[in-house]
Short mmCIF file of C-alpha atoms and ligand atoms in Angstrom, two decimals:
data_model
loop_
_atom_site.label_atom_id
_atom_site.label_comp_id
_atom_site.label_asym_id
_atom_site.label_seq_id
_atom_site.Cartn_x
_atom_site.Cartn_y
_atom_site.Cartn_z
CA MET P 1 1.12 23.92 -29.55
CA ALA P 2 -1.64 26.56 -29.52
CA GLU P 3 -4.32 24.25 -28.07
CA GLN P 4 -5.01 24.18 -24.35
CA PRO P 5 -3.63 21.05 -22.72
CA VAL P 6 -5.96 18.49 -21.13
CA LEU P 7 -3.36 17.95 -18.42
CA ASP P 8 -0.69 20.39 -17.36
CA ILE P 9 1.81 19.41 -14.68
CA ASP P 10 4.29 21.96 -13.38
CA LYS P 11 7.28 21.33 -11.10
CA LEU P 12 5.68 18.33 -9.40
CA LYS P 13 7.53 16.89 -6.40
CA THR P 14 6.28 13.75 -4.65
CA TYR P 15 8.45 12.63 -1.76
CA PHE P 16 8.28 9.65 0.59
CA TYR P 17 9.31 10.35 4.16
CA LEU P 18 10.76 7.02 5.27
CA ASP P 19 10.97 5.86 8.89
CA ASP P 20 14.62 6.53 9.48
CA GLU P 21 14.35 10.14 8.31
CA LYS P 22 15.38 9.33 4.79
CA VAL P 23 13.50 11.21 2.08
CA ALA P 24 12.89 9.34 -1.17
CA LYS P 25 12.46 11.91 -3.96
CA ALA P 26 10.40 9.63 -6.20
CA VAL P 27 9.18 12.48 -8.40
CA ASP P 28 11.43 15.51 -8.31
CA ASP P 29 10.55 18.61 -10.31
CA VAL P 30 8.57 17.04 -13.14
CA SER P 31 6.72 19.24 -15.66
CA PHE P 32 4.81 18.18 -18.78
CA SER P 33 1.54 18.62 -20.64
CA VAL P 34 -0.80 16.30 -22.50
CA TYR P 35 -2.87 17.76 -25.36
CA PRO P 36 -6.29 16.66 -26.63
CA GLY P 37 -6.25 13.41 -28.58
CA GLU P 38 -2.54 12.69 -28.14
CA THR P 39 -0.80 9.66 -26.78
CA VAL P 40 2.11 10.56 -24.55
CA ALA P 41 4.42 7.86 -23.22
CA LEU P 42 6.25 8.02 -19.92
CA VAL P 43 9.17 5.61 -20.19
CA GLY P 44 11.76 4.25 -17.77
CA GLU P 45 12.84 1.28 -15.69
CA SER P 46 11.17 0.31 -12.41
CA GLY P 47 11.99 2.91 -9.80
CA SER P 48 12.37 5.77 -12.28
CA GLY P 49 9.29 7.58 -10.91
CA LYS P 50 6.80 7.04 -13.72
CA SER P 51 4.15 5.16 -11.71
CA VAL P 52 4.43 7.61 -8.80
CA THR P 53 3.84 10.40 -11.33
CA ALA P 54 0.61 8.66 -12.44
CA LEU P 55 -0.54 8.05 -8.86
CA SER P 56 0.20 11.70 -8.05
CA ILE P 57 -2.10 12.81 -10.89
CA MET P 58 -4.84 10.54 -9.49
CA GLN P 59 -3.98 11.69 -5.95
CA LEU P 60 -3.59 8.12 -4.81
CA ILE P 61 -0.33 8.69 -2.93
CA ASN P 62 -0.43 7.11 0.50
CA LYS P 63 1.66 7.85 3.57
CA PRO P 64 4.60 8.11 4.02
CA GLY P 65 4.39 9.74 0.59
CA ARG P 66 3.02 13.17 -0.19
CA ILE P 67 2.99 15.74 -2.95
CA VAL P 68 5.18 18.50 -1.58
CA GLU P 69 5.21 21.00 -4.43
CA GLY P 70 3.86 21.74 -7.87
CA THR P 71 0.56 22.04 -9.71
CA ILE P 72 -1.57 19.51 -11.61
CA VAL P 73 -4.17 21.24 -13.78
CA MET P 74 -6.79 19.13 -15.55
CA ASN P 75 -8.97 20.96 -18.09
CA GLY P 76 -8.30 24.21 -16.28
CA LYS P 77 -9.02 22.82 -12.77
CA GLU P 78 -6.22 22.63 -10.19
CA LEU P 79 -6.46 19.12 -8.78
CA LEU P 80 -4.20 19.70 -5.78
CA GLN P 81 -6.63 22.30 -4.40
CA MET P 82 -9.58 19.91 -4.52
CA LYS P 83 -11.28 18.32 -1.53
CA PRO P 84 -11.25 14.48 -1.46
CA LYS P 85 -14.93 14.36 -2.50
CA GLN P 86 -14.31 16.56 -5.54
CA MET P 87 -11.30 14.44 -6.46
CA THR P 88 -13.42 11.27 -6.30
CA LYS P 89 -15.63 12.80 -9.01
CA VAL P 90 -12.60 13.67 -11.15
CA ARG P 91 -11.40 10.05 -10.93
CA GLY P 92 -13.59 8.21 -13.39
CA ASN P 93 -15.34 11.26 -14.84
CA ASP P 94 -12.30 13.19 -16.08
CA ILE P 95 -9.38 10.79 -15.61
CA ALA P 96 -9.45 7.00 -15.53
CA MET P 97 -6.62 4.56 -14.98
CA VAL P 98 -5.87 1.06 -16.23
CA PHE P 99 -3.34 -0.87 -14.14
CA GLN P 100 -0.80 -3.55 -14.99
CA GLU P 101 -2.59 -6.41 -13.25
CA PRO P 102 -6.38 -6.22 -13.67
CA MET P 103 -6.84 -8.92 -10.99
CA THR P 104 -5.74 -6.43 -8.35
CA ALA P 105 -8.05 -3.70 -9.67
CA LEU P 106 -11.13 -5.91 -10.11
CA ASN P 107 -13.00 -7.11 -7.04
CA PRO P 108 -12.92 -10.94 -7.04
CA VAL P 109 -16.22 -11.32 -5.17
CA PHE P 110 -18.40 -9.27 -7.52
CA THR P 111 -19.50 -10.16 -11.04
CA ILE P 112 -18.15 -8.22 -14.01
CA GLY P 113 -21.63 -6.80 -14.58
CA ASN P 114 -21.83 -5.59 -10.99
CA GLN P 115 -18.51 -3.79 -11.23
CA ILE P 116 -19.21 -2.00 -14.51
CA THR P 117 -22.77 -0.96 -13.62
CA GLU P 118 -21.60 0.29 -10.21
CA MET P 119 -19.03 2.53 -11.94
CA ILE P 120 -21.63 3.84 -14.41
CA ARG P 121 -24.20 4.56 -11.66
CA LYS P 122 -21.59 6.19 -9.40
CA HIS P 123 -20.72 8.79 -12.02
CA GLN P 124 -23.88 9.11 -14.16
CA LYS P 125 -27.56 9.34 -13.38
CA SER P 126 -29.06 6.13 -14.73
CA SER P 127 -31.47 3.39 -13.70
CA LYS P 128 -30.24 -0.14 -13.05
CA ASN P 129 -31.55 -1.26 -16.43
CA GLN P 130 -29.96 1.64 -18.31
CA ALA P 131 -26.63 0.98 -16.58
CA ARG P 132 -26.86 -2.72 -17.43
CA GLU P 133 -27.56 -1.98 -21.08
CA LYS P 134 -24.68 0.47 -21.21
CA ALA P 135 -22.38 -2.10 -19.56
CA ILE P 136 -23.23 -4.73 -22.18
CA GLU P 137 -22.67 -2.20 -24.96
CA LEU P 138 -19.27 -1.27 -23.47
CA LEU P 139 -18.20 -4.91 -23.20
CA LYS P 140 -19.08 -5.36 -26.88
CA THR P 141 -17.17 -2.15 -27.73
CA VAL P 142 -13.99 -3.51 -26.15
CA GLY P 143 -14.34 -6.75 -28.12
CA ILE P 144 -15.68 -9.11 -25.47
CA PRO P 145 -17.65 -11.97 -27.03
CA ARG P 146 -20.81 -13.25 -25.23
CA ALA P 147 -21.08 -9.91 -23.43
CA GLU P 148 -24.46 -10.79 -21.80
CA ASP P 149 -23.01 -14.00 -20.32
CA ILE P 150 -19.79 -12.32 -19.18
CA MET P 151 -21.88 -9.85 -17.14
CA ASN P 152 -22.68 -12.74 -14.77
CA GLU P 153 -19.14 -14.10 -14.52
CA TYR P 154 -16.43 -13.37 -11.95
CA PRO P 155 -12.94 -11.97 -12.75
CA HIS P 156 -11.20 -15.33 -12.14
CA GLN P 157 -13.31 -16.94 -14.88
CA LEU P 158 -11.74 -14.68 -17.55
CA SER P 159 -8.30 -14.78 -19.20
CA GLY P 160 -5.76 -12.00 -18.46
CA GLY P 161 -6.46 -10.34 -21.82
CA MET P 162 -10.25 -10.44 -21.24
CA ARG P 163 -9.82 -9.00 -17.73
CA GLN P 164 -7.79 -6.13 -19.18
CA ARG P 165 -10.56 -5.52 -21.74
CA VAL P 166 -13.03 -5.34 -18.84
CA MET P 167 -10.77 -2.82 -17.08
CA ILE P 168 -10.70 -0.72 -20.25
CA ALA P 169 -14.53 -0.93 -20.47
CA ILE P 170 -14.77 0.31 -16.87
CA ALA P 171 -12.22 3.05 -17.53
CA ILE P 172 -14.03 4.41 -20.59
CA SER P 173 -17.53 3.99 -19.12
CA CYS P 174 -17.69 7.68 -18.18
CA GLU P 175 -15.81 8.85 -21.26
CA PRO P 176 -12.89 10.48 -19.41
CA ALA P 177 -10.81 13.16 -21.10
CA LEU P 178 -7.62 11.34 -20.07
CA LEU P 179 -6.88 7.64 -19.77
CA ILE P 180 -3.74 6.70 -17.86
CA ALA P 181 -2.49 3.19 -18.61
CA ASP P 182 0.26 1.96 -16.26
CA GLU P 183 2.13 -0.92 -17.94
CA PRO P 184 -1.23 -2.20 -19.25
CA THR P 185 0.22 -5.16 -21.14
CA THR P 186 3.22 -6.24 -19.04
CA ALA P 187 1.31 -9.11 -17.40
CA LEU P 188 -0.08 -10.41 -20.73
CA ASP P 189 1.14 -12.83 -23.38
CA VAL P 190 3.01 -11.18 -26.26
CA THR P 191 0.24 -12.04 -28.74
CA ILE P 192 -2.39 -10.34 -26.58
CA GLN P 193 -0.26 -7.25 -25.83
CA ALA P 194 -0.67 -5.72 -29.31
CA GLN P 195 -4.43 -6.38 -29.26
CA ILE P 196 -4.83 -4.48 -25.98
CA LEU P 197 -2.65 -1.57 -27.15
CA ASP P 198 -4.58 -1.41 -30.45
CA LEU P 199 -7.83 -1.44 -28.47
CA MET P 200 -6.69 1.48 -26.31
CA ALA P 201 -5.68 3.46 -29.41
CA ASP P 202 -9.12 2.75 -30.96
CA MET P 203 -10.89 3.83 -27.76
CA ARG P 204 -8.79 7.00 -27.63
CA ASP P 205 -10.03 7.91 -31.13
CA LYS P 206 -13.63 6.79 -30.58
CA TYR P 207 -14.05 8.73 -27.33
CA HIS P 208 -11.70 11.64 -28.21
CA MET P 209 -9.53 10.90 -25.19
CA SER P 210 -5.88 11.61 -24.52
CA LEU P 211 -3.73 8.69 -23.45
CA LEU P 212 -0.85 8.73 -20.97
CA LEU P 213 0.93 5.45 -21.52
CA ILE P 214 3.38 4.34 -18.85
CA THR P 215 5.80 1.71 -20.02
CA HIS P 216 9.37 0.43 -19.78
CA ASP P 217 9.25 -0.61 -23.44
CA LEU P 218 10.50 1.80 -26.12
CA GLY P 219 9.23 -0.67 -28.75
CA VAL P 220 5.65 0.03 -27.57
CA VAL P 221 6.41 3.74 -27.55
CA SER P 222 7.62 3.77 -31.15
CA GLU P 223 4.35 2.24 -32.34
CA TYR P 224 1.78 4.02 -30.22
CA ALA P 225 3.03 7.34 -28.82
CA ASP P 226 3.02 10.78 -30.42
CA ARG P 227 5.42 12.13 -27.81
CA VAL P 228 7.69 10.47 -25.31
CA MET P 229 9.17 11.48 -21.98
CA VAL P 230 12.00 9.38 -20.61
CA MET P 231 12.24 9.35 -16.81
CA TYR P 232 15.24 8.52 -14.69
CA GLY P 233 15.86 9.18 -11.01
CA GLY P 234 12.50 10.92 -10.53
CA GLN P 235 13.13 13.41 -13.35
CA ILE P 236 12.47 13.72 -17.07
CA VAL P 237 15.83 13.29 -18.79
CA GLU P 238 14.68 13.42 -22.40
CA GLU P 239 11.44 14.51 -24.02
CA GLY P 240 10.31 14.98 -27.59
CA PRO P 241 8.10 13.92 -30.49
CA THR P 242 8.55 10.14 -30.79
CA LYS P 243 10.08 10.03 -34.27
CA GLU P 244 12.49 12.90 -33.56
CA LEU P 245 13.56 11.46 -30.21
CA LEU P 246 14.15 7.97 -31.60
CA ARG P 247 16.00 9.31 -34.66
CA THR P 248 18.28 11.73 -32.80
CA THR P 249 18.52 10.32 -29.29
CA ASN P 250 20.42 12.75 -27.08
CA HIS P 251 20.52 11.13 -23.64
CA PRO P 252 22.78 8.13 -22.89
CA TYR P 253 19.97 6.56 -20.81
CA THR P 254 17.50 6.71 -23.74
CA LYS P 255 20.23 5.29 -25.95
CA GLY P 256 20.76 2.45 -23.45
CA LEU P 257 17.04 1.65 -23.46
CA LEU P 258 17.06 1.61 -27.27
CA ASN P 259 20.13 -0.63 -27.45
CA SER P 260 18.46 -3.13 -25.15
CA LEU P 261 15.61 -3.64 -27.65
CA PRO P 262 15.73 -6.63 -30.00
CA ASN P 263 16.36 -5.44 -33.58
CA ILE P 264 15.23 -7.68 -36.40
CA ASP P 265 17.65 -5.96 -38.86
CA LYS P 266 20.76 -6.41 -36.69
CA HIS P 267 21.99 -9.88 -35.82
CA VAL P 268 23.37 -9.86 -32.29
CA ASP P 269 24.15 -12.81 -30.04
CA ARG P 270 23.26 -10.95 -26.86
CA LEU P 271 21.19 -7.83 -26.28
CA GLU P 272 22.95 -4.93 -24.60
CA THR P 273 21.94 -3.95 -21.10
CA ILE P 274 22.46 -0.75 -19.15
CA LYS P 275 25.08 -1.57 -16.52
CA GLY P 276 24.15 -1.13 -12.86
CA THR P 277 20.75 -0.36 -11.37
CA VAL P 278 18.55 2.67 -10.81
CA PRO P 279 19.83 4.38 -7.63
CA ALA P 280 17.49 4.44 -4.63
CA ALA P 281 15.37 7.60 -4.57
CA PHE P 282 16.77 8.50 -1.13
CA ASN P 283 20.34 8.15 -2.30
CA PHE P 284 20.84 9.82 -5.67
CA PRO P 285 24.44 10.57 -6.57
CA LYS P 286 25.62 14.18 -6.42
CA GLY P 287 25.46 15.76 -9.87
CA CYS P 288 23.79 13.91 -12.74
CA ARG P 289 21.61 11.10 -11.42
CA PHE P 290 22.67 8.83 -14.30
CA SER P 291 26.39 9.38 -13.64
CA THR P 292 26.86 6.04 -11.84
CA ARG P 293 25.81 4.17 -15.00
CA CYS P 294 26.76 6.50 -17.82
CA PRO P 295 29.57 5.41 -20.20
CA TYR P 296 30.25 9.07 -21.08
CA VAL P 297 30.51 10.51 -17.56
CA MET P 298 32.72 13.64 -17.28
CA ASP P 299 34.04 15.56 -14.25
CA LYS P 300 31.31 18.18 -14.42
CA CYS P 301 28.62 15.44 -14.39
CA LEU P 302 29.77 14.55 -10.85
CA GLU P 303 29.44 18.15 -9.67
CA SER P 304 26.01 19.33 -10.77
CA ASN P 305 22.82 17.95 -12.25
CA PRO P 306 22.28 19.36 -15.78
CA GLU P 307 19.23 21.50 -16.53
CA ILE P 308 16.79 20.26 -19.15
CA THR P 309 17.63 22.09 -22.42
CA GLU P 310 16.02 22.30 -25.87
CA VAL P 311 18.21 20.54 -28.46
CA GLY P 312 15.78 20.32 -31.40
CA PRO P 313 12.16 21.09 -32.31
CA GLU P 314 10.25 20.39 -29.06
CA HIS P 315 13.10 18.04 -28.13
CA TYR P 316 14.61 18.50 -24.66
CA VAL P 317 17.45 16.72 -22.88
CA ARG P 318 19.04 16.77 -19.42
CA CYS P 319 22.69 15.99 -20.24
CA TYR P 320 25.91 17.98 -20.70
CA LEU P 321 26.86 16.10 -23.87
CA HIS P 322 24.69 18.35 -26.06
CA GLU P 323 27.20 21.16 -25.40
CA ASN P 324 29.75 19.12 -27.39
CA GLY P 325 27.43 17.95 -30.17
CA GLY P 326 25.55 15.12 -28.47
CA ILE P 327 26.36 11.46 -27.80
CA PRO P 328 29.71 10.52 -29.39
CA ASN P 329 29.41 8.07 -32.26
CA ASP P 330 31.46 5.38 -30.58
CA GLU P 331 30.20 1.83 -31.03
CA SER P 332 32.66 0.47 -28.46
CA ARG P 333 30.77 1.99 -25.52
FE1 SF4 E 1 26.18 11.03 -18.70
FE2 SF4 E 1 27.13 13.35 -17.88
FE3 SF4 E 1 25.11 13.27 -19.60
FE4 SF4 E 1 24.75 12.56 -17.06
S1 SF4 E 1 25.30 14.59 -17.82
S2 SF4 E 1 24.01 11.49 -18.82
S3 SF4 E 1 26.71 11.53 -16.62
S4 SF4 E 1 27.20 12.55 -19.93
#
């Protein structure tokens, strides 16, 4: 891509130094870029490192964690060199984040109006009245009915879907270049999930934002993301344009995630699962980090961790199977 990326992450390592001298390598050598107007999905199970990646971008990593290596460049500015005060300006102005559970992000003792106007006034010069008017306009933009009344209500008076709309209104209030959404619909009813994802896609287009969507759900990815990065064991194991990656999946972990999705065309009595669990970040196996769960594990997988390699147009994979033509076509596995 010839365009300059909005976000460019290179060789990021975020480690947690645990009490008993264990080091949890939650994010371990992660590199990727997000370009203007695109939706990029970061996919994986809990513990794969995707949320820590997002918190690293926002520089919201608390002790015992710290970013130990790498660069995070946002619109040409290196975030890791910034002082805390400069970073506070970046959060909200340049990058905003929507979390899984809006109840934890909204302050229960302040009205919705208070919380949106405070965000607007913190980042933009405006009078109380101007901020209030902008807040009402934003609530209407994100599809909240009775916006004037909602301004005086408290978070607990709203449904989960409405609270998430409020969070999106707060996030877009300063028209950030990048919106990071960390499992934004996981806590919502299925019927509301699509509405919130559609809303975020609309806001991305309306405000010319880029969207970094963090999810465990490849179904969501297939509908909303232009590109996808699959994370496992603190590393990106497969990356590519969504259609290409879903059509010619090259990593057994991505394949496992796909096989665990319900498929309306295939009648199955039970959905497949990926056997085992994500290894603890302080105790990755030697060699490939997926080797303890992989149905195709070979001797060399136990010796060294594969490098990420290009296997198709902008399609990269971290697995030795590509040397022998990719994942074997063996339905019994
Ligand atoms: Fe499986 Fe080996 Fe590929 Fe790792 S490198 S995913 S263990 S086949």
